[in-house]
């Protein structure tokens, strides 16, 4: 049997080989100083782990298609070891995960860029794995290792005696970035430029040249009954009688009856295939009966999925900058500032937002039982209500988005009290009253 120390030596040899190959490639490639720098933009220097967070090693990239939080670790962002306290790195990783481990989440590890000069020691890795107890492991649904090398496989063998079979099944090796599209919402990932360039190099080298281009058929026009992946305007045009989209109405109605006292509601995912089946039913205009699934988390995930698949967020692209700048507003003025942002929404978006936030406020009122306070709900829903027109949500924007959403939920009556003209309010009241009577 190969000893652990021998495996460690093999790992070091493999890593040195990889470094030599990368160095040769860099000599032929562009000057690194001319390339865009990494790191999260807009990060506040008052962040408790600013010394680590500023490098952009760990990023939270919103949710995947099924409501699971995406957390990314990028080796290429690791500075030389003498410039980074790896104990602090471990504490920061736990600090980040602590905000999400009560809900299902996914880890994406970009291996490219790990070198002898910046890699944590194997002793550090052992300590890290030892400190990640069950609370971190139980809700980790998948660990994707992107661009694995022999070094990774050797290290995995070193750790095999420590890793449970159940945890081992969560590991997936991903050779090319394109493969990630089969597993998660690739557009929400924060992929460092170095990793993108490395992926292009690998694909070009595949079979001696660039892979043949695959002609994708033009997208089919949406069905008249389509609910997912189409705009609110499209849904309204096809369903003139529905002020609030069918998916939101039905999920909220069911959850009002069955989900308010469910601990961790909106934190859990559901079977991926089941979610796809429900989406298909909605898109085909067929009835959906949540009772037959026997799982309150199905409508919860469907609601989040609907919001996330809107081409433009419910709160529209134009409010993103105002929300991102919320931290610059004095604390005592933030509620009125949020009210102004919400009042700037188009009428249709405002009505739907008011309906949804009224429900989330009700959920938060049951937080003693369901453990979903306004703050917890904001962590789940914030990234599903507002995002930028281009690119992903930066780490620096995540905090103001969550604060903004928490204010909308906690101070619902102050924020939404007086926006609609009487005719609109009357229409909304009739609608919500009808939903209440149907649920009764």
Phi, psi and omega in degrees: 000137180288129182286160180297319182295323179293320177297321179297320178297317177300319180299317180297319180298315180297320181295320178296320177300315181297320179297317180298319179295318179294321181296319178297321179293322181293327179297326181272345187265191181289158177295121182302332182291343180270357183268155180297141180282153178273194178099148182286136178277149175074017181283129182285132181293349177276358178305134185299338178238039183303323182300331178263314187298330185296340180281343180075023181295318183245128180228142172260120190248046178071208182246159171276189186295343186241025170084012180263132183295137178258121178239129188245135173241120184247112182296328183294345179269354178291124176283171175308146188303327182288349179259001184220128175279109185291337173294320176295323178299316179296318179297321180292321177299316179293320178302318180291312182295327182302335180282346189229351188292344177283350175243165178294139180213166183231139175252134174242121181249114175271109186282330185303136178103357176282127183225170178301328186283338184237356185283140170293156180288160176296329175299318178297318180297320178297315179298319181297313181298321179296328182277342178274086184283191188302327184297331178276330189272329189293325182260003171286114185271327180206146173238111180260121177258111187264135182058055180293153178230180177300327178303314181298316183293324178291315178300321178300320178294325177298321186270352184309317180299336183269342191261128179291155179299322181297317179291322180300328180291344182278348183278132174227126174276135181236114186279330181224149182302325182301331181293336180295333181298335180284345188246330187208178181280091187300326184298338182270353182286143170266103182254117180300147179305322179300321181290320178299316180294320179297320180295319178299319179297317180296318181292324179293326181281345182297120180056035172077009179181177181295144180297146180299141180288138180255122179284119178267136180294150179299146181297140179284144178298146181294153176291154176301332181268002185304137179241325184261139176079008177240162185286159175300325179297318180298314180299318181293321180298322183274344182225074189300333184278345185264110175287314178258132182305148183306316183299315180295315181300313186287320179293317179297316180301315181292317182291329175299324181279318193246345191247351187298331183254014179276119181297131178073022178302136184079355178267342185258154174263179177228172180302129185302315182296324179296318179297318178298320180296319180293318177301318180297318178301313180298314183295333178272359180075021180266153183294146177241123179245102183292339179302323187286347179276337178062025182217111184293342180284343178295305177297330179296316179290321178300318179299312179296321181296319178302312182297319185290331183269002174296135178300326173235137183299156180307321181272007175071159180292328192289344180271354188303312182296320179295320178293317181299329182273007185298330180295339178280350181271136178303140187307319183291345182254001187290325180297314180293327177294318177296323178298318179295319179298313182295321181291343179278353182291151171301154186306313184296316179296322180297315182298315179294318179298317180297318179298313182293314183290331174299318178295314181296325175298318178297318177301315182295333179292342179257021189295337177299326181267311187271354178063020181246085177288174177301322179294316180295318178296324180296321178298326181280314191266337185309308183288350177264355181253332183211135174205162184286160180294323182235138176079185181265167175289126180286159178300324180293334181275345185296318181297309179298326178297317179294319178296315179303312182293322178298320179295318179301322182283309186290323182250041185308311185293325179289324183282318188256008188302316190219075179243314186281142168300159184309318182298318180292318180298321179296319180296317180294321180295316178301320181294311182293325177296320180294323179294320180296316181294325178294320181290332178283000000 
